[in-house]
Amino acid sequence: MSLITVGTMAFDAIETPFGKVNKIVGGSALYAAYAASYFVKPVQQISIIGYDFPDEELESLQQRGVQLEGVEKVADKKSFFWKGLYHQDMNTRDTLITDLNVLEDFDPRVPDNYQGAAFLMLGNLMPKLQISVIEQLKQKPRLIVLDTMNFWMETAMPDLEAVLKKVDLLMVNDSEARELTQQYSLIKAAKKIREMGPKYLIIKKGENGALLFHGDKVFFAPAFPLEEVFDPTGAGDTFAGGFIGYLAKSGDISFENMKKAIIAGSAMASFCVEKFGNTRLKELAKEELNDRIQLFRELTSFETGLDL
Amino acid sequence: MSLITVGTMAFDAIETPFGKVNKIVGGSALYAAYAASYFVKPVQQISIIGYDFPDEELESLQQRGVQLEGVEKVADKKSFFWKGLYHQDMNTRDTLITDLNVLEDFDPRVPDNYQGAAFLMLGNLMPKLQISVIEQLKQKPRLIVLDTMNFWMETAMPDLEAVLKKVDLLMVNDSEARELTQQYSLIKAAKKIREMGPKYLIIKKGENGALLFHGDKVFFAPAFPLEEVFDPTGAGDTFAGGFIGYLAKSGDISFENMKKAIIAGSAMASFCVEKFGNTRLKELAKEELNDRIQLFRELTSFETGLDL
């Protein structure tokens, strides 16, 4: 089933304890599209780029079945640019530069041939723009997944509350879940968020895995224990793209299938962080992904029947 | 198979965001013995108490099959006392008071009837005392588990290195593993620790679960997602006692059985934190433990065969 991914396509400058790169493509929708395209075609991209965005990157996406009719190219502005510095623990980072550039003018348009998409991934963006995409769709998708961040909680809370009422699944990290609800306990935060709209909730905990909540059910997926996280940039967006891509492939949005989708997304994200930017995602083979999913299973499975 | 547990039996004063208690029994060996006694008898305790330690607590332990020949009672000194204040996040705490009292004189003695024990749990203590217990045993136990803390890394590192060479399994939390090895990556830290002696390693991550390492194998057990952690005191010692108690019951120290033992210990610890001190451990029914272990399985299990 077809999938629309909305978000940024950008340039990043990244410095980690292991190295630095001055200009590499990035952005939430770029990572999500690369990850989702492993599972489903077409991936219908909605984003905005400047005159400087590399053609070969667009071709690489198209070769993977990513449609770009919804990607606006601005002739006289540069692409969105972000520069970040990761600390030793790799879980915290400082944003050094945010040049919005084309993002200042972003008014996402849903092309006619995207209508009827069964899945919608709304990457982190101004909530007003996320609402605009939902409202342009003539037919409600089977599953709308929303990503957001603390910045919008602090600057656009009424809009964020409005979009929360229109989506099926919210994906946030643990500190965002706490900020959104003013609850320290993630279980209490999860209850409160689902009262705000989304029936499903995924709380991402970085190197400590992710939790899926629905009704009274909880599923926990560990992060893969990597010897070294080389560059965490895009891991969350890759997880999101892998998750919704996996669901869109099967069209099955049962809780059981969402568990598998989380494992697929986690495995994909564990590759993303092994090299700078999207380097690893571009070279990833299906066999590698399959092997890692098997390792995920071995990581947490234990024999039934404890002798108490 | 019989099990020796070594550590403190004490009084704690505890303040958490949810309440406070001025005097409740505690100590690493007390929690470990309560937890282990759910699985195996006898549990052979080695500790030291003052004249003020309550008889009814000793009787309660004996009723559970805990032998107390190795618990020295000092007639003219008070029991070890610790006062701690937990922060809002419940993962960090300040130690407000540490009155060593009887602990200043602790020179653990292994009673004759403890000789031949197949399992040994060395709770957090001065490494010299942990070595002394090992050296008093005429027959090497099948499995020696060691707990320690950052304080000994900073004040008694040569002794700690010596005891590490004599044990089979080290159990530390993530910050301790990092401090011990000067490695941020837990996977790298795990390799380095096993080069220091122990063939097995458990890294505890509090609300983020625990990792077991052996050879090239890794197992991850989540912490149970509780709505509220009421009092984390003793959770690590309860985990340790449940883990080694489970192993001692079966006598099986295979990696597969260690996985089950970690789940048993995690389940036990998830009850411990629901009320102050050892309150919840004293009233815990086997049926409750069984149900929670089932929830642990549901928390991480997913169907085989992902469609990639």
Coordinates of C-alpha atoms in Angstrom, one line a residue:
Chain A
M1 CA 0.0 0.0 0.0
S2 CA 1.3 3.5 -0.8
L3 CA 2.8 5.7 1.9
I4 CA 3.3 9.4 2.1
T5 CA 6.3 10.8 4.0
V6 CA 6.4 14.4 4.9
G7 CA 9.3 16.3 6.4
T8 CA 12.6 18.0 5.7
M9 CA 15.3 17.2 3.1
A10 CA 18.4 19.1 4.1
F11 CA 22.1 19.4 4.6
D12 CA 23.7 18.5 7.9
A13 CA 27.1 19.3 9.3
I14 CA 27.9 16.8 12.1
E15 CA 30.6 16.4 14.6
T16 CA 30.9 13.4 16.9
P17 CA 33.7 12.2 19.2
F18 CA 34.6 9.9 16.2
G19 CA 34.9 12.4 13.4
K20 CA 33.2 15.2 11.5
V21 CA 31.5 15.8 8.2
N22 CA 30.9 19.4 6.9
K23 CA 28.1 18.7 4.5
I24 CA 26.0 15.6 4.1
V25 CA 22.4 15.2 3.0
G26 CA 19.9 14.7 5.8
G27 CA 16.5 15.7 7.0
S28 CA 13.6 13.7 8.6
A29 CA 11.9 12.9 5.3
L30 CA 15.1 11.8 3.6
Y31 CA 15.9 9.3 6.3
A32 CA 12.3 8.1 6.5
A33 CA 12.1 7.6 2.7
Y34 CA 15.4 5.7 2.6
A35 CA 14.2 3.4 5.4
A36 CA 10.6 2.9 4.2
S37 CA 11.7 2.2 0.6
Y38 CA 13.3 -1.1 1.8
F39 CA 9.8 -2.3 2.4
V40 CA 7.3 -0.6 0.2
K41 CA 6.9 1.2 -3.1
P42 CA 6.0 3.8 -3.9
V43 CA 7.1 6.1 -1.1
Q44 CA 5.5 9.5 -1.9
Q45 CA 7.7 12.3 -0.6
I46 CA 6.5 15.7 0.4
S47 CA 9.3 18.2 1.2
I48 CA 11.1 21.3 0.0
I49 CA 14.7 21.7 -1.2
G50 CA 16.9 24.6 -2.5
Y51 CA 18.8 24.9 -5.7
D52 CA 21.8 23.3 -4.0
F53 CA 20.3 19.9 -3.2
P54 CA 22.2 17.3 -5.2
D55 CA 20.5 15.7 -8.2
E56 CA 22.3 12.4 -7.7
E57 CA 20.6 12.1 -4.3
L58 CA 17.2 12.7 -5.9
E59 CA 18.0 10.1 -8.5
S60 CA 19.1 7.6 -5.8
L61 CA 15.7 8.1 -4.1
Q62 CA 13.8 7.7 -7.3
Q63 CA 15.7 4.5 -8.1
R64 CA 14.4 3.2 -4.7
G65 CA 10.8 3.9 -5.7
V66 CA 10.5 7.3 -3.9
Q67 CA 8.2 9.6 -5.9
L68 CA 9.3 13.3 -5.8
E69 CA 6.3 15.1 -7.3
G70 CA 5.6 16.5 -3.8
V71 CA 9.1 17.9 -3.3
E72 CA 9.2 21.6 -4.2
K73 CA 12.5 22.9 -5.5
V74 CA 13.1 26.6 -4.8
A75 CA 15.4 28.1 -7.5
D76 CA 16.9 31.0 -5.6
K77 CA 17.3 29.7 -2.0
K78 CA 19.5 27.2 -0.3
S79 CA 18.3 24.0 1.4
F80 CA 17.7 23.8 5.1
F81 CA 21.0 23.4 7.0
W82 CA 21.6 22.0 10.4
K83 CA 24.9 21.8 12.3
G84 CA 25.2 19.7 15.4
L85 CA 27.8 18.6 17.9
Y86 CA 27.4 15.3 19.8
H87 CA 28.7 14.9 23.3
Q88 CA 30.7 11.9 24.5
D89 CA 27.6 10.0 25.6
M90 CA 26.1 10.4 22.1
N91 CA 22.7 10.8 23.6
T92 CA 23.0 14.6 24.0
R93 CA 23.9 17.2 21.3
D94 CA 24.2 20.9 20.9
T95 CA 22.7 22.5 17.8
L96 CA 25.3 25.0 16.6
I97 CA 23.6 26.3 13.4
T98 CA 20.0 26.1 12.1
D99 CA 19.6 27.9 8.8
L100 CA 16.0 27.5 7.8
N101 CA 16.5 28.8 4.2
V102 CA 13.8 27.2 2.0
L103 CA 12.0 25.9 5.1
E104 CA 10.7 29.4 5.9
D105 CA 8.5 29.2 2.8
F106 CA 7.4 25.6 3.2
D107 CA 3.7 25.2 2.4
P108 CA 3.4 21.4 1.7
R109 CA 1.2 20.5 -1.3
V110 CA -0.2 17.0 -1.8
P111 CA 0.0 16.1 -5.5
D112 CA -3.0 14.5 -7.1
N113 CA -1.3 11.2 -7.7
Y114 CA -0.6 10.9 -3.9
Q115 CA -4.3 10.9 -3.1
G116 CA -5.6 7.7 -1.7
A117 CA -2.4 6.8 0.2
A118 CA -3.1 4.3 3.0
F119 CA -0.3 5.4 5.2
L120 CA 0.9 8.9 6.2
M121 CA 4.2 9.6 8.1
L122 CA 4.2 13.2 9.3
G123 CA 7.8 14.0 10.2
N124 CA 8.7 16.6 12.7
L125 CA 7.5 20.0 11.4
M126 CA 5.5 23.0 12.5
P127 CA 2.1 21.5 13.6
K128 CA 0.2 23.9 11.3
L129 CA 1.9 22.3 8.3
Q130 CA 1.2 18.8 9.5
I131 CA -2.5 19.7 9.8
S132 CA -2.5 21.2 6.3
V133 CA -1.3 17.9 4.8
I134 CA -4.0 15.9 6.7
E135 CA -6.7 18.4 5.5
Q136 CA -5.6 18.1 1.9
L137 CA -6.2 14.4 1.8
K138 CA -9.5 13.5 0.3
Q139 CA -9.6 10.1 1.9
K140 CA -8.4 9.5 5.5
P141 CA -5.3 7.2 5.5
R142 CA -5.6 3.9 7.4
L143 CA -2.8 5.1 9.7
I144 CA -1.4 8.5 10.4
V145 CA 1.9 8.6 12.4
L146 CA 3.1 11.9 13.9
D147 CA 6.6 12.9 15.0
T148 CA 7.1 16.2 16.8
M149 CA 9.5 17.8 19.2
N150 CA 9.7 19.8 22.4
F151 CA 10.2 23.1 20.4
W152 CA 6.5 22.9 19.3
M153 CA 5.3 22.1 22.8
E154 CA 6.9 25.4 23.9
T155 CA 5.9 27.6 20.9
A156 CA 2.8 26.1 19.2
M157 CA 1.0 24.0 21.8
P158 CA -2.6 24.7 20.7
D159 CA -1.7 23.7 17.1
L160 CA 0.1 20.6 18.4
E161 CA -3.0 19.7 20.5
A162 CA -5.1 20.1 17.3
V163 CA -2.9 17.8 15.2
L164 CA -2.8 15.2 18.0
K165 CA -6.6 14.8 17.7
K166 CA -6.2 14.0 14.0
V167 CA -3.5 11.3 14.2
D168 CA -3.5 7.6 15.1
L169 CA 0.0 7.2 16.5
L170 CA 2.4 9.6 18.1
M171 CA 6.1 8.9 18.2
V172 CA 8.2 10.9 20.6
N173 CA 11.2 10.4 22.8
D174 CA 11.0 10.0 26.6
S175 CA 11.9 13.6 27.5
E176 CA 9.3 14.9 25.0
A177 CA 6.6 12.5 26.5
R178 CA 7.5 13.9 29.9
E179 CA 7.4 17.5 28.7
L180 CA 4.1 17.1 26.9
T181 CA 2.3 15.6 29.9
Q182 CA 4.2 17.0 32.9
Q183 CA 4.4 13.4 34.1
Y184 CA 7.7 11.8 35.0
S185 CA 6.4 8.2 34.9
L186 CA 6.3 7.1 31.3
I187 CA 3.4 4.8 32.0
K188 CA 1.4 7.8 33.3
A189 CA 2.6 10.0 30.5
A190 CA 1.5 7.3 28.0
K191 CA -2.0 7.3 29.4
K192 CA -2.2 11.1 29.3
I193 CA -1.0 11.3 25.7
R194 CA -3.6 8.8 24.5
E195 CA -6.3 10.9 26.2
M196 CA -5.0 13.7 23.9
G197 CA -5.9 11.8 20.8
P198 CA -3.6 9.1 19.4
K199 CA -4.7 5.6 20.1
Y200 CA -1.2 4.3 19.7
L201 CA 2.0 5.7 21.2
I202 CA 5.7 5.0 20.7
I203 CA 8.1 6.3 23.2
K204 CA 11.7 6.2 22.0
K205 CA 14.5 5.9 24.5
G206 CA 17.5 6.1 22.3
E207 CA 20.1 3.5 23.3
N208 CA 17.5 2.2 25.8
G209 CA 15.0 1.0 23.2
A210 CA 11.4 1.9 22.5
L211 CA 8.0 1.3 24.0
L212 CA 4.7 0.8 22.1
F213 CA 1.4 1.4 24.0
H214 CA -2.1 0.6 22.8
G215 CA -5.1 0.0 25.1
D216 CA -3.7 -1.9 28.1
K217 CA -1.0 -3.5 26.0
V218 CA 2.7 -2.6 26.1
F219 CA 5.6 -3.9 23.9
F220 CA 9.2 -3.1 24.5
A221 CA 11.9 -3.3 21.9
P222 CA 15.6 -3.0 22.9
A223 CA 18.0 -0.9 21.0
F224 CA 20.7 -3.1 19.4
P225 CA 23.8 -3.2 21.6
L226 CA 26.3 -1.7 19.2
E227 CA 30.0 -1.5 20.1
E228 CA 30.1 2.0 18.9
V229 CA 27.4 4.5 17.8
F230 CA 29.2 6.5 15.2
D231 CA 26.6 9.1 14.3
P232 CA 23.1 9.1 15.8
T233 CA 21.8 11.7 13.3
G234 CA 18.7 10.4 11.6
A235 CA 18.3 7.3 13.8
G236 CA 14.8 8.4 14.9
D237 CA 13.6 9.2 11.4
T238 CA 15.0 6.0 10.1
F239 CA 13.2 4.1 12.8
A240 CA 10.0 5.9 11.9
G241 CA 10.4 5.2 8.2
G242 CA 11.3 1.6 8.8
F243 CA 8.3 1.2 11.1
I244 CA 5.7 2.7 8.8
G245 CA 7.3 1.2 5.7
Y246 CA 7.0 -2.3 7.2
L247 CA 3.3 -1.7 8.1
A248 CA 2.5 -0.2 4.7
K249 CA 4.0 -3.3 3.0
S250 CA 1.6 -5.7 4.7
G251 CA -1.3 -3.3 5.2
D252 CA -1.7 -5.0 8.6
I253 CA -2.0 -2.5 11.5
S254 CA -2.7 -5.0 14.2
F255 CA -0.7 -4.7 17.5
E256 CA 1.1 -7.9 16.7
N257 CA 2.2 -6.6 13.3
M258 CA 3.2 -3.2 14.9
K259 CA 5.6 -5.2 17.2
K260 CA 7.3 -6.6 14.1
A261 CA 7.3 -3.1 12.5
I262 CA 9.1 -1.8 15.6
I263 CA 11.8 -4.5 15.3
A264 CA 12.2 -3.7 11.6
G265 CA 12.5 0.0 12.4
S266 CA 14.9 -0.6 15.3
A267 CA 17.1 -2.9 13.1
M268 CA 17.2 -0.3 10.4
A269 CA 18.1 2.5 12.8
S270 CA 20.9 0.3 14.3
F271 CA 22.5 0.3 10.8
C272 CA 21.9 4.1 10.3
V273 CA 24.1 5.0 13.3
E274 CA 27.1 2.9 12.1
K275 CA 28.3 5.6 9.6
F276 CA 27.8 9.3 9.0
G277 CA 24.4 10.4 7.7
N278 CA 22.6 8.1 5.3
T279 CA 25.8 6.4 4.1
R280 CA 25.0 3.0 5.7
L281 CA 21.3 3.1 4.6
K282 CA 22.3 3.4 0.9
E283 CA 24.5 0.3 1.0
L284 CA 22.4 -1.9 3.2
A285 CA 21.5 -5.4 1.9
K286 CA 18.4 -7.3 2.8
E287 CA 20.4 -10.1 4.1
E288 CA 22.1 -7.9 6.6
L289 CA 18.8 -6.6 7.8
N290 CA 17.5 -10.1 8.1
D291 CA 20.5 -11.2 10.2
R292 CA 20.1 -8.3 12.5
I293 CA 16.4 -8.9 13.1
Q294 CA 17.4 -12.5 14.1
L295 CA 19.9 -11.0 16.6
F296 CA 17.2 -8.8 18.0
R297 CA 15.1 -11.9 18.7
E298 CA 18.0 -13.7 20.3
L299 CA 18.7 -10.7 22.5
T300 CA 15.4 -10.9 24.4
S301 CA 14.0 -14.4 24.0
F302 CA 14.1 -16.9 26.8
E303 CA 12.7 -20.4 27.1
T304 CA 9.2 -20.7 28.4
G305 CA 8.4 -22.4 31.7
L306 CA 10.4 -20.9 34.6
D307 CA 10.7 -23.3 37.6
L308 CA 9.4 -21.2 40.5
Chain B
M1 CA 21.8 -26.6 46.0
S2 CA 22.8 -24.4 48.9
L3 CA 23.7 -20.8 48.5
I4 CA 25.7 -18.5 50.7
T5 CA 24.8 -14.8 50.7
V6 CA 27.2 -12.2 52.1
G7 CA 26.5 -8.6 52.7
T8 CA 24.9 -6.0 55.1
M9 CA 21.9 -6.3 57.3
A10 CA 21.0 -2.8 58.3
F11 CA 18.5 0.0 59.1
D12 CA 17.5 2.4 56.4
A13 CA 15.8 5.8 56.5
I14 CA 14.4 6.6 53.1
E15 CA 12.7 9.6 51.5
T16 CA 11.2 9.5 48.1
P17 CA 8.9 11.9 46.3
F18 CA 6.0 9.6 47.5
G19 CA 6.8 9.4 51.2
K20 CA 9.3 8.7 53.9
V21 CA 10.2 6.1 56.4
N22 CA 12.5 6.8 59.3
K23 CA 13.6 3.2 60.1
I24 CA 13.1 0.1 58.1
V25 CA 15.3 -3.0 57.9
G26 CA 17.5 -3.2 54.8
G27 CA 21.0 -4.1 53.6
S28 CA 22.3 -6.0 50.6
A29 CA 22.2 -9.4 52.2
L30 CA 18.8 -8.9 53.7
Y31 CA 17.2 -8.2 50.3
A32 CA 19.2 -10.9 48.6
A33 CA 18.2 -13.5 51.2
Y34 CA 14.5 -12.6 51.0
A35 CA 14.6 -12.8 47.2
A36 CA 16.7 -16.0 47.0
S37 CA 14.6 -17.8 49.6
Y38 CA 11.6 -17.8 47.2
F39 CA 13.6 -20.3 45.1
V40 CA 16.0 -22.2 47.2
K41 CA 16.6 -23.5 50.7
P42 CA 18.8 -23.2 52.7
V43 CA 20.1 -19.7 52.1
Q44 CA 23.2 -19.4 54.3
Q45 CA 23.6 -15.8 55.4
I46 CA 26.9 -14.1 56.4
S47 CA 26.5 -10.6 57.9
I48 CA 26.8 -8.6 61.0
I49 CA 24.1 -6.9 63.1
G50 CA 24.0 -4.7 66.2
Y51 CA 22.0 -5.2 69.4
D52 CA 19.1 -3.2 67.9
F53 CA 18.3 -5.5 65.0
P54 CA 14.8 -6.8 65.5
D55 CA 14.4 -10.4 66.5
E56 CA 11.1 -10.7 64.5
E57 CA 13.0 -10.0 61.3
L58 CA 15.5 -12.7 62.1
E59 CA 12.7 -15.1 62.8
S60 CA 11.0 -14.1 59.5
L61 CA 14.2 -15.0 57.7
Q62 CA 14.6 -18.3 59.5
Q63 CA 11.0 -19.2 58.6
R64 CA 11.9 -18.7 55.0
G65 CA 14.8 -21.1 55.3
V66 CA 17.6 -18.6 55.8
Q67 CA 20.3 -19.9 58.1
L68 CA 21.8 -17.3 60.4
E69 CA 24.9 -19.1 61.9
G70 CA 27.0 -16.7 59.9
V71 CA 25.4 -13.6 61.2
E72 CA 27.4 -12.0 64.0
K73 CA 25.5 -10.1 66.6
V74 CA 27.5 -7.4 68.4
A75 CA 26.1 -6.7 71.9
D76 CA 27.3 -3.2 72.4
K77 CA 27.0 -1.6 69.0
K78 CA 24.2 -0.5 66.7
S79 CA 23.5 -1.9 63.3
F80 CA 24.7 -0.3 60.1
F81 CA 22.5 2.7 59.2
W82 CA 21.9 4.5 55.9
K83 CA 19.8 7.5 55.1
G84 CA 19.0 8.4 51.5
L85 CA 16.9 10.9 49.6
Y86 CA 15.7 10.0 46.1
H87 CA 15.2 12.6 43.4
Q88 CA 12.2 13.1 41.3
D89 CA 13.6 10.8 38.6
M90 CA 14.0 8.0 41.1
N91 CA 17.3 7.0 39.4
T92 CA 19.5 9.3 41.4
R93 CA 19.7 9.7 45.1
D94 CA 21.7 11.5 47.7
T95 CA 23.2 9.6 50.7
L96 CA 22.5 11.8 53.7
I97 CA 23.9 9.6 56.5
T98 CA 26.1 6.5 56.6
D99 CA 26.7 5.3 60.1
L100 CA 28.9 2.2 59.8
N101 CA 28.5 1.1 63.4
V102 CA 29.0 -2.7 63.5
L103 CA 30.3 -2.7 59.9
E104 CA 33.6 -1.1 61.1
D105 CA 34.4 -4.5 62.8
F106 CA 33.0 -6.8 60.2
D107 CA 35.3 -9.8 59.7
P108 CA 33.0 -12.3 58.0
R109 CA 33.4 -16.0 59.2
V110 CA 32.1 -18.9 57.2
P111 CA 30.5 -21.4 59.6
D112 CA 31.4 -25.1 59.2
N113 CA 27.9 -26.1 58.2
Y114 CA 28.1 -23.6 55.2
Q115 CA 31.1 -25.4 53.7
G116 CA 30.4 -27.1 50.4
A117 CA 27.9 -24.5 49.2
A118 CA 27.5 -24.6 45.5
F119 CA 26.6 -20.9 45.0
L120 CA 28.1 -17.8 46.6
M121 CA 26.6 -14.3 46.3
L122 CA 29.1 -11.6 47.5
G123 CA 27.1 -8.5 48.1
N124 CA 28.7 -5.1 47.9
L125 CA 31.3 -4.8 50.6
M126 CA 35.0 -3.9 51.0
P127 CA 36.8 -6.1 48.5
K128 CA 39.2 -7.4 51.1
L129 CA 36.3 -9.0 53.0
Q130 CA 34.9 -10.5 49.8
I131 CA 38.3 -12.1 49.2
S132 CA 38.4 -13.4 52.8
V133 CA 35.1 -15.2 52.3
I134 CA 36.3 -16.9 49.1
E135 CA 39.5 -18.0 50.8
Q136 CA 37.7 -19.5 53.7
L137 CA 35.8 -21.9 51.5
K138 CA 37.4 -25.3 51.3
Q139 CA 35.6 -26.2 48.1
K140 CA 35.2 -23.7 45.2
P141 CA 31.5 -23.0 44.6
R142 CA 30.1 -23.7 41.1
L143 CA 29.3 -20.0 40.7
I144 CA 30.6 -17.0 42.6
V145 CA 28.7 -13.7 41.9
L146 CA 30.2 -10.4 42.9
D147 CA 28.5 -7.1 43.4
T148 CA 30.6 -3.9 44.1
M149 CA 30.3 -0.2 43.7
N150 CA 32.2 2.9 42.5
F151 CA 33.5 3.7 46.0
W152 CA 35.8 0.7 46.0
M153 CA 37.0 1.6 42.5
E154 CA 38.2 4.9 43.9
T155 CA 39.5 3.7 47.3
A156 CA 40.5 0.0 46.9
M157 CA 41.1 -0.7 43.2
P158 CA 44.0 -3.2 43.8
D159 CA 41.8 -5.3 46.1
L160 CA 38.9 -5.0 43.7
E161 CA 41.1 -6.2 40.8
A162 CA 42.2 -9.2 43.0
V163 CA 38.7 -10.3 43.8
L164 CA 37.6 -9.9 40.2
K165 CA 40.1 -12.6 39.3
K166 CA 38.4 -15.0 41.7
V167 CA 34.8 -14.6 40.7
D168 CA 32.7 -16.0 37.8
L169 CA 30.2 -13.2 37.4
L170 CA 30.3 -9.5 38.1
M171 CA 27.1 -7.5 38.6
V172 CA 27.4 -3.7 38.3
N173 CA 25.3 -0.8 37.1
D174 CA 26.1 1.0 33.8
S175 CA 27.9 4.0 35.4
E176 CA 30.0 1.6 37.5
A177 CA 30.9 -0.5 34.4
R178 CA 32.0 2.8 32.7
E179 CA 34.0 3.9 35.7
L180 CA 35.7 0.5 36.1
T181 CA 36.9 0.5 32.5
Q182 CA 37.0 4.1 31.4
Q183 CA 34.9 3.1 28.4
Y184 CA 31.7 4.8 27.5
S185 CA 30.4 2.1 25.2
L186 CA 28.9 -0.7 27.4
I187 CA 29.9 -3.3 24.8
K188 CA 33.5 -2.2 25.0
A189 CA 33.3 -2.0 28.8
A190 CA 31.9 -5.5 28.9
K191 CA 34.8 -6.9 26.9
K192 CA 37.3 -5.1 29.2
I193 CA 35.7 -6.3 32.4
R194 CA 35.7 -9.9 31.2
E195 CA 39.5 -9.5 30.5
M196 CA 39.8 -8.6 34.2
G197 CA 38.5 -12.0 35.4
P198 CA 34.7 -12.7 35.4
K199 CA 33.5 -14.9 32.5
Y200 CA 30.0 -13.6 32.9
L201 CA 28.9 -10.0 33.4
I202 CA 25.6 -8.4 34.2
I203 CA 25.2 -4.7 33.6
K204 CA 22.1 -3.2 35.4
K205 CA 20.5 -0.2 33.9
G206 CA 17.8 0.5 36.4
E207 CA 14.5 1.4 34.7
N208 CA 16.2 0.5 31.4
G209 CA 16.7 -3.2 32.2
A210 CA 19.8 -5.3 32.4
L211 CA 22.3 -6.9 30.0
L212 CA 24.0 -10.3 30.4
F213 CA 27.3 -10.9 28.6
H214 CA 29.1 -14.2 28.1
G215 CA 31.6 -15.1 25.3
D216 CA 30.0 -13.5 22.2
K217 CA 26.5 -13.8 23.5
V218 CA 24.3 -11.0 24.9
F219 CA 20.9 -11.2 26.5
F220 CA 18.8 -8.2 27.4
A221 CA 16.0 -8.1 30.0
P222 CA 13.8 -5.0 30.2
A223 CA 12.7 -3.6 33.5
F224 CA 9.0 -4.0 34.1
P225 CA 7.2 -0.8 33.1
L226 CA 5.6 0.1 36.4
E227 CA 3.3 3.1 36.6
E228 CA 5.1 4.2 39.7
V229 CA 8.4 3.2 41.3
F230 CA 7.6 3.9 45.0
D231 CA 11.0 3.1 46.6
P232 CA 14.0 1.8 44.6
T233 CA 16.0 0.8 47.7
G234 CA 17.1 -2.8 47.5
A235 CA 16.0 -3.4 44.0
G236 CA 19.5 -4.3 42.8
D237 CA 20.1 -6.6 45.8
T238 CA 16.7 -8.2 45.2
F239 CA 17.6 -8.7 41.6
A240 CA 20.9 -10.3 42.6
G241 CA 19.2 -12.6 45.2
G242 CA 16.5 -13.6 42.8
F243 CA 19.0 -14.3 40.0
I244 CA 21.3 -16.5 42.1
G245 CA 18.5 -18.1 44.0
Y246 CA 16.9 -19.2 40.7
L247 CA 20.2 -20.7 39.5
A248 CA 20.8 -22.4 42.9
K249 CA 17.4 -24.1 42.7
S250 CA 18.2 -25.8 39.5
G251 CA 21.9 -26.0 39.7
D252 CA 22.0 -25.2 36.0
I253 CA 24.5 -22.4 35.1
S254 CA 24.0 -22.6 31.3
F255 CA 23.6 -19.3 29.5
E256 CA 20.0 -20.3 28.7
N257 CA 19.2 -20.8 32.4
M258 CA 20.9 -17.6 33.3
K259 CA 18.5 -15.8 31.0
K260 CA 15.6 -17.2 33.0
A261 CA 17.3 -16.3 36.2
I262 CA 17.6 -12.7 35.1
I263 CA 13.9 -12.6 34.3
A264 CA 13.2 -14.1 37.7
G265 CA 15.4 -11.5 39.4
S266 CA 13.9 -8.7 37.4
A267 CA 10.4 -9.8 38.3
M268 CA 11.3 -10.0 41.9
A269 CA 12.9 -6.5 41.8
S270 CA 9.8 -5.1 40.1
F271 CA 7.8 -6.1 43.2
C272 CA 10.4 -4.8 45.6
V273 CA 10.1 -1.2 44.4
E274 CA 6.3 -1.1 44.8
K275 CA 6.5 -0.4 48.6
F276 CA 9.0 0.8 51.1
G277 CA 11.9 -1.5 52.0
N278 CA 11.3 -5.2 52.0
T279 CA 7.5 -4.8 52.7
R280 CA 6.4 -6.2 49.3
L281 CA 8.9 -9.0 49.3
K282 CA 7.5 -10.3 52.6
E283 CA 4.0 -10.6 51.3
L284 CA 4.7 -11.8 47.7
A285 CA 2.8 -14.8 46.6
K286 CA 4.2 -17.3 44.0
E287 CA 1.2 -16.8 41.8
E288 CA 1.9 -13.0 41.6
L289 CA 5.5 -13.8 40.6
N290 CA 4.4 -16.2 38.0
D291 CA 1.9 -13.7 36.5
R292 CA 4.6 -11.1 36.3
I293 CA 7.1 -13.4 34.6
Q294 CA 4.4 -14.0 32.0
L295 CA 4.0 -10.2 31.5
F296 CA 7.8 -10.0 31.0
R297 CA 7.5 -12.5 28.2
E298 CA 4.7 -10.7 26.5
L299 CA 6.6 -7.4 26.8
T300 CA 9.3 -8.4 24.4
S301 CA 8.1 -11.3 22.4
F302 CA 7.1 -10.9 18.8
E303 CA 6.0 -13.4 16.1
T304 CA 8.8 -15.0 14.0
G305 CA 9.2 -14.4 10.3
L306 CA 9.3 -10.8 9.4
D307 CA 8.3 -10.1 5.8
L308 CA 11.3 -8.1 4.5

